[in-house]
Amino acid sequence: MHNIKELKIWNKAMDLAVKVYELSAKFPSDERFGLTSQVRRCAVSIPSNISEGAGRNTKGEFKQFLGIANGSAYELQTQLIIAHKLNFIDESSTNEILESIDEIQKMNYRLQLSLSK
């Protein structure tokens, strides 16, 4: 078991979730049950799965949840690109968040590799 508050990837994922919530608050109100909800669920899923995996009993279980978190990160990327194409968010905001997601994905990959040793 890991102390999630000490996991850099978890902290970055938590910051990402907050940024996504703030950004998606600017989406059109008619998207509240559409893209806004979906983007937020993905953003919350990333740190949630990291923490659930960290609380599991084996490295294999932790890796499995990191894989799920990574899938949510890719899903979030796609949804944010869609939001940008729909002009819900500007290019600068989109790029900033996509860079954060990319960093988390790289950290996730390295953590999974370290758990395989």
Coordinates of N, CA, C and O in Angstrom, one line a residue:
M1 N 0.8 -1.2 0.0 CA 0.0 0.0 0.0 C 0.9 1.2 0.0 O 1.9 1.3 0.6
H2 N 0.4 2.3 -0.7 CA 1.1 3.5 -0.8 C 0.4 4.6 -0.1 O -0.9 4.6 0.0
N3 N 1.1 5.6 0.3 CA 0.4 6.9 0.8 C 0.2 7.8 -0.4 O 1.1 8.3 -0.9
I4 N -1.1 7.9 -0.8 CA -1.4 8.6 -2.0 C -1.0 10.0 -2.0 O -0.6 10.6 -3.0
K5 N -1.0 10.6 -0.8 CA -0.6 12.0 -0.7 C 0.8 12.3 -1.1 O 1.2 13.4 -1.4
E6 N 1.6 11.2 -1.0 CA 3.0 11.3 -1.3 C 3.3 10.9 -2.8 O 4.5 11.1 -3.3
L7 N 2.3 10.4 -3.5 CA 2.5 10.1 -4.9 C 2.4 11.3 -5.8 O 1.3 11.9 -5.9
K8 N 3.5 11.6 -6.5 CA 3.5 12.8 -7.3 C 2.4 12.7 -8.4 O 1.8 13.7 -8.7
I9 N 2.3 11.5 -9.0 CA 1.3 11.3 -10.1 C -0.1 11.6 -9.5 O -1.0 12.2 -10.3
W10 N -0.4 11.2 -8.3 CA -1.8 11.4 -7.8 C -2.0 12.9 -7.6 O -3.1 13.4 -7.9
N11 N -1.0 13.6 -7.0 CA -1.1 15.0 -6.8 C -1.3 15.8 -8.1 O -2.2 16.7 -8.2
K12 N -0.6 15.4 -9.2 CA -0.8 16.0 -10.5 C -2.1 15.7 -11.0 O -2.8 16.6 -11.7
A13 N -2.6 14.5 -10.9 CA -3.9 14.1 -11.3 C -5.0 14.9 -10.6 O -6.1 15.3 -11.2
M14 N -4.8 15.1 -9.3 CA -5.8 15.9 -8.5 C -5.9 17.4 -9.0 O -6.9 17.9 -9.2
D15 N -4.7 17.9 -9.3 CA -4.6 19.3 -9.9 C -5.3 19.4 -11.2 O -6.0 20.3 -11.5
L16 N -5.1 18.3 -12.0 CA -5.7 18.3 -13.3 C -7.3 18.2 -13.2 O -8.0 19.0 -13.9
A17 N -7.8 17.4 -12.3 CA -9.2 17.3 -12.1 C -9.8 18.7 -11.7 O -10.9 19.1 -12.2
V18 N -9.1 19.4 -10.8 CA -9.6 20.8 -10.4 C -9.6 21.7 -11.7 O -10.6 22.4 -11.9
K19 N -8.5 21.7 -12.5 CA -8.5 22.5 -13.7 C -9.6 22.2 -14.6 O -10.2 23.1 -15.2
V20 N -9.9 20.9 -14.8 CA -10.9 20.5 -15.7 C -12.3 21.0 -15.2 O -13.1 21.4 -16.0
Y21 N -12.5 20.9 -13.9 CA -13.8 21.4 -13.4 C -13.9 22.9 -13.6 O -15.0 23.3 -14.0
E22 N -12.9 23.6 -13.4 CA -12.9 25.0 -13.6 C -13.1 25.4 -15.1 O -14.0 26.3 -15.4
L23 N -12.4 24.7 -15.9 CA -12.6 24.9 -17.4 C -14.0 24.6 -17.9 O -14.6 25.3 -18.6
S24 N -14.4 23.4 -17.5 CA -15.7 22.9 -18.0 C -16.9 23.7 -17.4 O -18.0 23.7 -18.0
A25 N -16.7 24.5 -16.4 CA -17.7 25.4 -15.8 C -18.1 26.4 -16.9 O -19.2 27.0 -16.8
K26 N -17.2 26.7 -17.8 CA -17.5 27.7 -18.9 C -18.2 27.1 -20.1 O -18.5 27.8 -21.0
F27 N -18.4 25.8 -20.1 CA -19.1 25.1 -21.2 C -20.5 25.6 -21.3 O -21.1 26.0 -20.2
P28 N -21.2 25.6 -22.4 CA -22.6 26.0 -22.5 C -23.4 25.2 -21.5 O -23.2 24.0 -21.3
S29 N -24.4 25.8 -21.0 CA -25.3 25.2 -20.0 C -26.1 24.0 -20.6 O -26.4 23.0 -19.8
D30 N -26.3 24.0 -21.9 CA -27.0 22.9 -22.5 C -26.1 21.6 -22.6 O -26.6 20.6 -22.9
E31 N -24.8 21.8 -22.2 CA -23.9 20.6 -22.2 C -23.7 20.0 -20.9 O -22.9 19.1 -20.7
R32 N -24.5 20.6 -19.9 CA -24.3 20.1 -18.5 C -24.4 18.6 -18.4 O -23.7 18.0 -17.6
F33 N -25.3 18.0 -19.1 CA -25.5 16.5 -19.0 C -24.8 15.8 -20.1 O -24.9 14.6 -20.3
G34 N -24.1 16.5 -20.9 CA -23.4 15.9 -22.1 C -21.9 16.0 -21.8 O -21.4 15.3 -20.9
L35 N -21.2 16.8 -22.6 CA -19.8 16.8 -22.6 C -19.2 17.3 -21.2 O -18.2 16.8 -20.7
T36 N -19.9 18.2 -20.6 CA -19.4 18.7 -19.3 C -19.4 17.6 -18.3 O -18.3 17.4 -17.6
S37 N -20.4 16.8 -18.2 CA -20.5 15.7 -17.3 C -19.4 14.6 -17.6 O -18.7 14.1 -16.7
Q38 N -19.3 14.3 -18.9 CA -18.3 13.3 -19.3 C -16.9 13.7 -19.0 O -16.1 12.9 -18.6
V39 N -16.6 15.0 -19.3 CA -15.2 15.5 -19.1 C -14.9 15.4 -17.6 O -13.8 15.0 -17.2
R40 N -15.8 15.8 -16.8 CA -15.6 15.8 -15.4 C -15.4 14.4 -14.8 O -14.6 14.1 -13.9
R41 N -16.2 13.5 -15.3 CA -16.1 12.1 -14.8 C -14.7 11.5 -15.2 O -14.1 10.8 -14.4
C42 N -14.3 11.8 -16.4 CA -12.9 11.3 -16.8 C -11.9 11.9 -15.9 O -10.9 11.2 -15.5
A43 N -12.0 13.2 -15.7 CA -10.9 13.9 -14.9 C -10.9 13.3 -13.5 O -9.8 13.2 -12.9
V44 N -12.0 13.1 -12.9 CA -12.1 12.5 -11.5 C -11.6 11.0 -11.5 O -11.0 10.6 -10.5
S45 N -11.9 10.3 -12.6 CA -11.5 8.9 -12.7 C -10.0 8.7 -12.6 O -9.5 7.7 -12.1
I46 N -9.2 9.7 -13.1 CA -7.7 9.5 -13.1 C -7.2 9.4 -11.7 O -6.6 8.3 -11.4
P47 N -7.3 10.4 -10.9 CA -6.8 10.3 -9.5 C -7.5 9.2 -8.7 O -6.9 8.6 -7.8
S48 N -8.8 9.0 -9.0 CA -9.5 8.0 -8.2 C -9.0 6.6 -8.5 O -8.8 5.8 -7.5
N49 N -8.7 6.3 -9.7 CA -8.1 4.9 -10.0 C -6.7 4.8 -9.5 O -6.3 3.7 -9.1
I50 N -5.9 5.9 -9.5 CA -4.6 5.8 -9.0 C -4.6 5.5 -7.5 O -3.9 4.7 -7.0
S51 N -5.5 6.2 -6.8 CA -5.6 6.0 -5.4 C -6.2 4.6 -5.1 O -5.8 3.9 -4.1
E52 N -7.2 4.1 -5.8 CA -7.7 2.8 -5.6 C -6.6 1.7 -5.8 O -6.5 0.8 -5.0
G53 N -5.9 1.9 -6.8 CA -4.8 0.9 -7.1 C -3.7 1.0 -6.0 O -3.2 -0.1 -5.6
A54 N -3.4 2.2 -5.5 CA -2.4 2.3 -4.5 C -2.8 1.6 -3.2 O -2.0 1.2 -2.4
G55 N -4.1 1.5 -3.0 CA -4.6 0.9 -1.8 C -4.8 -0.6 -1.9 O -5.2 -1.3 -0.9
R56 N -4.5 -1.2 -3.1 CA -4.7 -2.6 -3.3 C -3.5 -3.4 -2.7 O -2.5 -2.8 -2.3
N57 N -3.6 -4.7 -2.6 CA -2.6 -5.5 -1.9 C -1.4 -5.9 -2.8 O -0.4 -6.3 -2.2
T58 N -1.5 -5.9 -4.1 CA -0.4 -6.3 -4.9 C 0.0 -5.3 -5.9 O -0.8 -4.4 -6.3
K59 N 1.2 -5.4 -6.4 CA 1.7 -4.6 -7.5 C 0.9 -4.8 -8.8 O 0.6 -3.8 -9.5
G60 N 0.5 -6.0 -9.0 CA -0.3 -6.3 -10.2 C -1.7 -5.6 -10.2 O -2.1 -5.1 -11.2
E61 N -2.3 -5.6 -9.0 CA -3.6 -4.8 -8.9 C -3.4 -3.3 -9.1 O -4.2 -2.7 -9.7
F62 N -2.3 -2.8 -8.5 CA -2.0 -1.4 -8.7 C -1.8 -1.1 -10.2 O -2.4 -0.1 -10.7
K63 N -1.0 -1.9 -10.9 CA -0.8 -1.7 -12.3 C -2.1 -1.7 -13.1 O -2.3 -0.9 -14.0
Q64 N -3.0 -2.6 -12.7 CA -4.3 -2.7 -13.4 C -5.1 -1.4 -13.2 O -5.6 -0.9 -14.2
F65 N -5.1 -0.8 -12.1 CA -5.8 0.5 -11.9 C -5.1 1.6 -12.5 O -5.7 2.6 -13.0
L66 N -3.8 1.6 -12.6 CA -3.0 2.6 -13.4 C -3.4 2.5 -14.8 O -3.5 3.5 -15.5
G67 N -3.6 1.3 -15.3 CA -4.1 1.1 -16.7 C -5.4 1.8 -17.0 O -5.7 2.4 -18.0
I68 N -6.3 1.6 -16.0 CA -7.6 2.2 -16.1 C -7.5 3.7 -16.1 O -8.2 4.5 -16.8
A69 N -6.7 4.2 -15.2 CA -6.4 5.7 -15.1 C -5.9 6.2 -16.4 O -6.3 7.3 -16.9
N70 N -5.0 5.5 -17.0 CA -4.4 5.9 -18.3 C -5.5 5.9 -19.4 O -5.5 6.8 -20.2
G71 N -6.4 4.9 -19.4 CA -7.5 5.0 -20.3 C -8.4 6.2 -20.2 O -8.8 6.8 -21.1
S72 N -8.6 6.5 -18.9 CA -9.4 7.7 -18.7 C -8.7 9.0 -19.1 O -9.3 9.9 -19.6
A73 N -7.4 9.0 -19.0 CA -6.6 10.2 -19.5 C -6.7 10.3 -21.0 O -6.9 11.4 -21.5
Y74 N -6.7 9.2 -21.7 CA -6.8 9.3 -23.2 C -8.2 9.7 -23.6 O -8.4 10.4 -24.5
E75 N -9.2 9.2 -22.8 CA -10.6 9.6 -23.1 C -10.8 11.1 -22.8 O -11.4 11.8 -23.6
L76 N -10.2 11.6 -21.7 CA -10.2 13.0 -21.4 C -9.6 13.8 -22.5 O -10.1 14.9 -22.9
Q77 N -8.4 13.4 -23.0 CA -7.8 14.1 -24.2 C -8.8 14.3 -25.3 O -8.9 15.4 -25.9
T78 N -9.4 13.2 -25.7 CA -10.3 13.2 -26.8 C -11.5 14.2 -26.6 O -11.8 15.0 -27.5
Q79 N -12.0 14.1 -25.4 CA -13.2 15.0 -25.1 C -12.8 16.5 -25.1 O -13.6 17.3 -25.5
L80 N -11.6 16.8 -24.6 CA -11.2 18.2 -24.6 C -10.9 18.7 -26.0 O -11.2 19.8 -26.3
I81 N -10.4 17.8 -26.9 CA -10.2 18.2 -28.3 C -11.5 18.5 -28.9 O -11.7 19.4 -29.7
I82 N -12.5 17.6 -28.6 CA -13.9 17.8 -29.1 C -14.4 19.2 -28.6 O -15.0 20.0 -29.4
A83 N -14.2 19.4 -27.3 CA -14.7 20.7 -26.8 C -14.0 21.9 -27.4 O -14.7 22.9 -27.7
H84 N -12.7 21.8 -27.7 CA -12.0 22.8 -28.5 C -12.6 23.0 -29.9 O -12.8 24.1 -30.3
K85 N -12.8 21.9 -30.6 CA -13.4 22.0 -31.9 C -14.8 22.6 -31.9 O -15.2 23.2 -32.9
L86 N -15.5 22.5 -30.8 CA -16.8 23.1 -30.7 C -16.7 24.5 -30.2 O -17.8 25.1 -29.9
N87 N -15.5 25.0 -30.0 CA -15.3 26.3 -29.5 C -15.8 26.6 -28.1 O -16.1 27.7 -27.7
F88 N -15.8 25.5 -27.2 CA -16.1 25.6 -25.8 C -14.9 26.1 -25.0 O -15.1 26.7 -24.0
I89 N -13.7 25.8 -25.5 CA -12.5 26.2 -24.9 C -11.5 26.7 -25.9 O -11.5 26.2 -27.0
D90 N -10.7 27.7 -25.5 CA -9.7 28.2 -26.5 C -8.5 27.3 -26.6 O -8.3 26.4 -25.8
E91 N -7.7 27.6 -27.6 CA -6.5 26.8 -27.9 C -5.5 26.8 -26.8 O -4.9 25.7 -26.4
S92 N -5.3 27.9 -26.2 CA -4.3 28.0 -25.1 C -4.7 27.1 -23.9 O -3.9 26.4 -23.4
S93 N -5.9 27.2 -23.5 CA -6.4 26.4 -22.4 C -6.4 24.9 -22.7 O -6.0 24.1 -21.9
T94 N -6.8 24.6 -24.0 CA -6.7 23.2 -24.4 C -5.3 22.7 -24.3 O -5.1 21.6 -23.8
N95 N -4.4 23.4 -24.9 CA -3.0 23.0 -24.9 C -2.4 22.8 -23.5 O -1.7 21.8 -23.2
E96 N -2.7 23.7 -22.6 CA -2.2 23.6 -21.2 C -2.7 22.3 -20.6 O -1.9 21.6 -19.9
I97 N -4.0 22.0 -20.7 CA -4.5 20.8 -20.1 C -4.0 19.6 -20.8 O -3.7 18.6 -20.1
L98 N -3.9 19.6 -22.1 CA -3.4 18.4 -22.8 C -1.9 18.2 -22.4 O -1.5 17.0 -22.3
E99 N -1.1 19.2 -22.2 CA 0.2 19.0 -21.7 C 0.3 18.4 -20.3 O 1.1 17.5 -20.0
S100 N -0.6 18.8 -19.4 CA -0.7 18.1 -18.1 C -1.1 16.7 -18.2 O -0.6 15.8 -17.5
I101 N -2.1 16.4 -19.1 CA -2.5 15.0 -19.3 C -1.3 14.2 -19.9 O -1.0 13.1 -19.4
D102 N -0.6 14.7 -20.8 CA 0.6 14.0 -21.4 C 1.6 13.7 -20.3 O 2.2 12.6 -20.2
E103 N 1.9 14.7 -19.4 CA 2.8 14.5 -18.3 C 2.4 13.3 -17.4 O 3.1 12.5 -17.0
I104 N 1.1 13.3 -17.1 CA 0.5 12.3 -16.2 C 0.6 10.9 -16.9 O 0.9 9.9 -16.3
Q105 N 0.3 10.9 -18.2 CA 0.4 9.6 -18.9 C 1.9 9.1 -18.9 O 2.1 7.9 -18.7
K106 N 2.9 9.9 -19.1 CA 4.3 9.5 -19.0 C 4.6 9.0 -17.6 O 5.3 8.0 -17.5
M107 N 4.2 9.7 -16.6 CA 4.4 9.3 -15.2 C 3.8 8.0 -15.0 O 4.4 7.1 -14.3
N108 N 2.6 7.8 -15.5 CA 1.9 6.5 -15.3 C 2.6 5.4 -15.9 O 2.8 4.3 -15.3
Y109 N 3.1 5.6 -17.1 CA 3.8 4.6 -17.8 C 5.1 4.2 -17.0 O 5.4 3.0 -16.8
R110 N 5.8 5.2 -16.6 CA 7.0 4.9 -15.8 C 6.7 4.2 -14.5 O 7.5 3.3 -14.1
L111 N 5.6 4.6 -13.8 CA 5.2 3.9 -12.6 C 4.9 2.4 -12.9 O 5.2 1.5 -12.1
Q112 N 4.1 2.2 -14.0 CA 3.8 0.8 -14.3 C 5.0 0.0 -14.6 O 5.1 -1.2 -14.1
L113 N 6.0 0.6 -15.3 CA 7.3 -0.1 -15.5 C 8.0 -0.5 -14.2 O 8.5 -1.6 -14.0
S114 N 8.0 0.5 -13.3 CA 8.7 0.2 -12.0 C 8.0 -0.8 -11.2 O 8.6 -1.6 -10.4
L115 N 6.7 -1.0 -11.3 CA 5.9 -2.0 -10.6 C 6.2 -3.4 -11.2 O 5.9 -4.4 -10.6
S116 N 6.6 -3.4 -12.4 CA 6.9 -4.7 -13.1 C 8.2 -5.3 -12.7 O 8.5 -6.5 -12.9
K117 N 9.1 -4.5 -12.0 CA 10.4 -5.0 -11.6 C 10.3 -5.9 -10.4 O 9.5 -5.8 -9.6

